C-alpha cells in the first residue's frame, strides 16, 4: 500500500469546503501552511476570489476498501483572505461569518464512492455558522507523468451562501453579492512506497 507525502500546490475547493482531497491514499492528520481553500463569488457583477489558509485535515483512505475512507476538515474562519483587509474584516463580522461566535467551518465526510478509475464522489456534512448541510464533492484524479510519482486531484463544487446564513441579514450582501459560491481546487499529491 502506498502512503502519501503531501505537497499541496493549490489546494482544494473554494469557499468553505476545501476538502484536502488526499483521502484516497494513506492516513494523515495535518496542518499545512501551503494548503489553501480557494473560493469565488460575484460582487456587483465582478468575480471576487479568496482563500482560507491554513486549515486542519484528518483523513484515512483505503484504496482496496474505498467505503472505509473518510476526511474531516477544520477551517479557521479568521484565515480568510480576499486581498482586501477592509473586506476581510467585514467578512469576519456578524454581517457574514460572525467569527467570534462561529470560529470554524467544518466538513465531515459520510462516504467516499469510487465512480471510475479516475472519478470519485465524497459526500459529507458541511457546517458553517452552526448550520449543517449535506453536500457532494466530485473528485477527478490523474497521474501526470510516466513514473506515476504523483497524482493531480481536482474538484469543483458550488454552494449557496444563503443556505448557511452567510450575509443573509446584511442588506448590502443581499443587493450586491451573488448567492452562488464556487469552490475549486487542484492539488498535487506525491506518492512514496
Short mmCIF file of C-alpha atoms in Angstrom, two decimals:
data_model
loop_
_atom_site.label_atom_id
_atom_site.label_comp_id
_atom_site.label_asym_id
_atom_site.label_seq_id
_atom_site.Cartn_x
_atom_site.Cartn_y
_atom_site.Cartn_z
CA UNK A 1 0.00 0.00 0.00
CA UNK A 2 1.30 3.44 -0.86
CA UNK A 3 1.33 6.33 1.55
CA UNK A 4 1.32 9.96 0.67
CA UNK A 5 3.79 12.70 1.22
CA UNK A 6 1.60 15.71 0.80
CA UNK A 7 2.80 18.73 -1.06
CA UNK A 8 -0.22 20.78 -1.87
CA UNK A 9 0.06 23.35 -4.60
CA UNK A 10 -3.31 24.97 -4.98
CA UNK A 11 -5.44 23.13 -2.53
CA UNK A 12 -8.93 22.43 -2.73
CA UNK A 13 -12.22 23.63 -3.09
CA UNK A 14 -13.10 27.19 -2.98
CA UNK A 15 -15.02 28.92 -0.25
CA UNK A 16 -15.74 26.87 2.82
CA UNK A 17 -15.35 23.38 1.64
CA UNK A 18 -11.95 22.85 0.55
CA UNK A 19 -11.65 19.20 1.18
CA UNK A 20 -7.99 18.33 1.45
CA UNK A 21 -8.70 15.63 -1.09
CA UNK A 22 -5.96 13.26 -0.35
CA UNK A 23 -8.44 10.81 1.09
CA UNK A 24 -7.85 8.14 -1.48
CA UNK A 25 -4.45 7.05 -0.25
CA UNK A 26 -2.98 6.70 3.23
CA UNK A 27 -3.78 8.28 6.56
CA UNK A 28 -2.78 11.67 7.86
CA UNK A 29 -3.56 14.47 10.24
CA UNK A 30 -2.03 17.68 9.04
CA UNK A 31 -2.00 21.44 9.16
CA UNK A 32 -0.10 22.61 6.09
CA UNK A 33 0.61 26.32 5.65
CA UNK A 34 0.85 25.75 1.89
CA UNK A 35 -2.64 24.25 1.76
CA UNK A 36 -5.36 26.63 0.59
CA UNK A 37 -9.08 26.54 0.06
CA UNK A 38 -9.93 28.80 -2.86
CA UNK A 39 -13.33 30.34 -3.48
CA UNK A 40 -15.02 32.83 -5.77
CA UNK A 41 -18.27 34.80 -5.69
CA UNK A 42 -19.79 37.65 -7.69
CA UNK A 43 -19.82 41.17 -6.20
CA UNK A 44 -21.53 43.81 -8.34
CA UNK A 45 -21.05 41.51 -11.33
CA UNK A 46 -17.29 41.14 -10.81
CA UNK A 47 -15.81 37.86 -9.59
CA UNK A 48 -14.04 38.16 -6.24
CA UNK A 49 -11.52 35.46 -5.34
CA UNK A 50 -10.46 34.46 -1.87
CA UNK A 51 -8.67 31.80 0.12
CA UNK A 52 -8.65 30.13 3.52
CA UNK A 53 -5.11 29.25 4.62
CA UNK A 54 -4.09 27.24 6.65
CA UNK A 55 -6.58 24.65 7.90
CA UNK A 56 -6.54 21.21 9.53
CA UNK A 57 -7.36 17.96 7.79
CA UNK A 58 -7.69 14.45 9.15
CA UNK A 59 -8.26 11.59 6.75
CA UNK A 60 -7.90 7.87 6.22
CA UNK A 61 -8.06 6.15 2.87
CA UNK A 62 -8.04 2.55 1.95
CA UNK A 63 -7.70 2.08 -1.83
CA UNK A 64 -8.89 -1.52 -1.53
CA UNK A 65 -11.97 -0.58 0.53
CA UNK A 66 -12.81 2.97 -0.53
CA UNK A 67 -16.01 2.84 1.53
CA UNK A 68 -13.85 2.86 4.71
CA UNK A 69 -12.20 6.14 3.73
CA UNK A 70 -13.02 9.45 5.39
CA UNK A 71 -11.92 13.07 5.56
CA UNK A 72 -12.55 15.76 8.16
CA UNK A 73 -11.67 19.44 7.83
CA UNK A 74 -11.47 22.21 10.41
CA UNK A 75 -11.11 25.60 8.75
CA UNK A 76 -10.46 28.66 10.95
CA UNK A 77 -12.67 31.48 9.65
CA UNK A 78 -10.01 34.00 10.76
CA UNK A 79 -7.74 32.68 7.99
CA UNK A 80 -9.86 34.16 5.18
CA UNK A 81 -8.12 36.46 2.71
CA UNK A 82 -9.54 38.22 -0.34
CA UNK A 83 -6.60 40.60 -0.79
CA UNK A 84 -8.61 43.46 0.73
CA UNK A 85 -8.21 43.94 4.51
CA UNK A 86 -11.37 46.03 4.86
CA UNK A 87 -13.45 43.39 3.08
CA UNK A 88 -11.82 40.59 5.09
CA UNK A 89 -12.65 42.37 8.35
CA UNK A 90 -16.27 42.72 7.23
CA UNK A 91 -16.41 39.02 6.27
CA UNK A 92 -15.31 38.12 9.82
CA UNK A 93 -18.02 40.33 11.37
CA UNK A 94 -21.57 39.28 12.20
CA UNK A 95 -22.57 40.63 8.76
CA UNK A 96 -21.16 37.43 7.25
CA UNK A 97 -19.29 34.68 9.15
CA UNK A 98 -19.51 36.03 12.72
CA UNK A 99 -16.06 34.67 13.52
CA UNK A 100 -16.37 35.45 17.26
CA UNK A 101 -19.39 33.15 17.61
CA UNK A 102 -18.55 30.61 14.85
CA UNK A 103 -14.74 30.42 14.62
CA UNK A 104 -14.60 27.31 12.42
CA UNK A 105 -16.06 25.89 9.23
CA UNK A 106 -16.26 22.10 9.43
CA UNK A 107 -16.55 19.33 6.89
CA UNK A 108 -17.08 15.69 7.90
CA UNK A 109 -17.35 13.10 5.18
CA UNK A 110 -20.05 10.45 5.43
CA UNK A 111 -18.98 8.38 2.41
CA UNK A 112 -16.40 8.10 -0.34
CA UNK A 113 -17.52 6.35 -3.50
CA UNK A 114 -15.46 5.20 -6.47
CA UNK A 115 -17.24 6.06 -9.74
CA UNK A 116 -14.45 5.03 -12.10
CA UNK A 117 -10.68 4.69 -12.06
CA UNK A 118 -10.36 8.48 -12.27
CA UNK A 119 -13.57 9.70 -10.61
CA UNK A 120 -14.73 9.62 -7.01
CA UNK A 121 -17.58 11.18 -5.07
CA UNK A 122 -17.25 12.41 -1.49
CA UNK A 123 -20.45 13.03 0.46
CA UNK A 124 -20.45 14.78 3.78
CA UNK A 125 -21.77 17.37 6.17
CA UNK A 126 -20.63 20.97 5.77
CA UNK A 127 -21.17 23.20 8.81
CA UNK A 128 -20.95 26.98 8.54
CA UNK A 129 -22.25 29.31 11.27
CA UNK A 130 -23.73 26.32 13.11
CA UNK A 131 -25.84 25.30 10.10
CA UNK A 132 -25.13 21.85 8.66
CA UNK A 133 -25.99 20.73 5.12
CA UNK A 134 -25.22 17.55 3.21
CA UNK A 135 -23.07 18.17 0.13
CA UNK A 136 -21.46 16.04 -2.58
CA UNK A 137 -18.00 16.80 -3.93
CA UNK A 138 -16.95 15.27 -7.27
CA UNK A 139 -13.25 14.44 -7.48
CA UNK A 140 -11.16 13.66 -10.55
CA UNK A 141 -7.64 12.30 -10.33
CA UNK A 142 -4.91 11.68 -12.86
CA UNK A 143 -1.25 10.73 -12.95
CA UNK A 144 0.82 13.38 -14.71
CA UNK A 145 3.98 11.52 -15.62
CA UNK A 146 5.06 8.06 -16.72
CA UNK A 147 6.65 7.24 -13.36
CA UNK A 148 3.35 7.76 -11.50
CA UNK A 149 5.26 9.57 -8.73
CA UNK A 150 2.37 11.93 -8.09
CA UNK A 151 -1.32 12.46 -8.73
CA UNK A 152 -3.30 15.55 -9.51
CA UNK A 153 -6.65 15.80 -7.72
CA UNK A 154 -9.25 18.27 -9.00
CA UNK A 155 -12.60 19.26 -7.57
CA UNK A 156 -15.24 21.87 -8.32
CA UNK A 157 -18.41 22.35 -6.30
CA UNK A 158 -20.87 25.18 -5.73
CA UNK A 159 -22.87 26.07 -2.65
CA UNK A 160 -25.45 28.73 -1.86
CA UNK A 161 -24.22 31.09 0.88
CA UNK A 162 -27.82 31.73 1.96
CA UNK A 163 -28.17 28.05 2.94
CA UNK A 164 -25.63 28.74 5.68
CA UNK A 165 -26.80 32.20 6.76
CA UNK A 166 -23.75 33.98 5.34
CA UNK A 167 -24.71 37.60 4.65
CA UNK A 168 -28.45 36.91 4.85
CA UNK A 169 -29.14 39.66 7.39
CA UNK A 170 -26.92 42.26 5.76
CA UNK A 171 -28.73 44.44 3.23
CA UNK A 172 -25.62 45.12 1.15
CA UNK A 173 -24.91 41.41 0.72
CA UNK A 174 -28.49 40.77 -0.39
CA UNK A 175 -28.37 43.51 -3.01
CA UNK A 176 -24.77 43.39 -4.30
CA UNK A 177 -23.34 39.91 -3.73
CA UNK A 178 -24.20 36.73 -5.61
CA UNK A 179 -25.63 33.74 -3.79
CA UNK A 180 -23.53 31.06 -5.51
CA UNK A 181 -20.04 30.36 -4.22
CA UNK A 182 -17.74 28.30 -6.44
CA UNK A 183 -15.24 26.08 -4.71
CA UNK A 184 -12.45 24.78 -6.89
CA UNK A 185 -9.10 23.22 -6.19
CA UNK A 186 -6.26 21.30 -7.70
CA UNK A 187 -3.70 19.51 -5.57
CA UNK A 188 -0.57 17.61 -6.31
CA UNK A 189 -0.05 14.52 -4.16
CA UNK A 190 3.37 12.85 -4.20
CA UNK A 191 3.39 9.10 -3.67
CA UNK A 192 6.05 7.01 -1.97
CA UNK A 193 6.24 3.29 -1.23
#
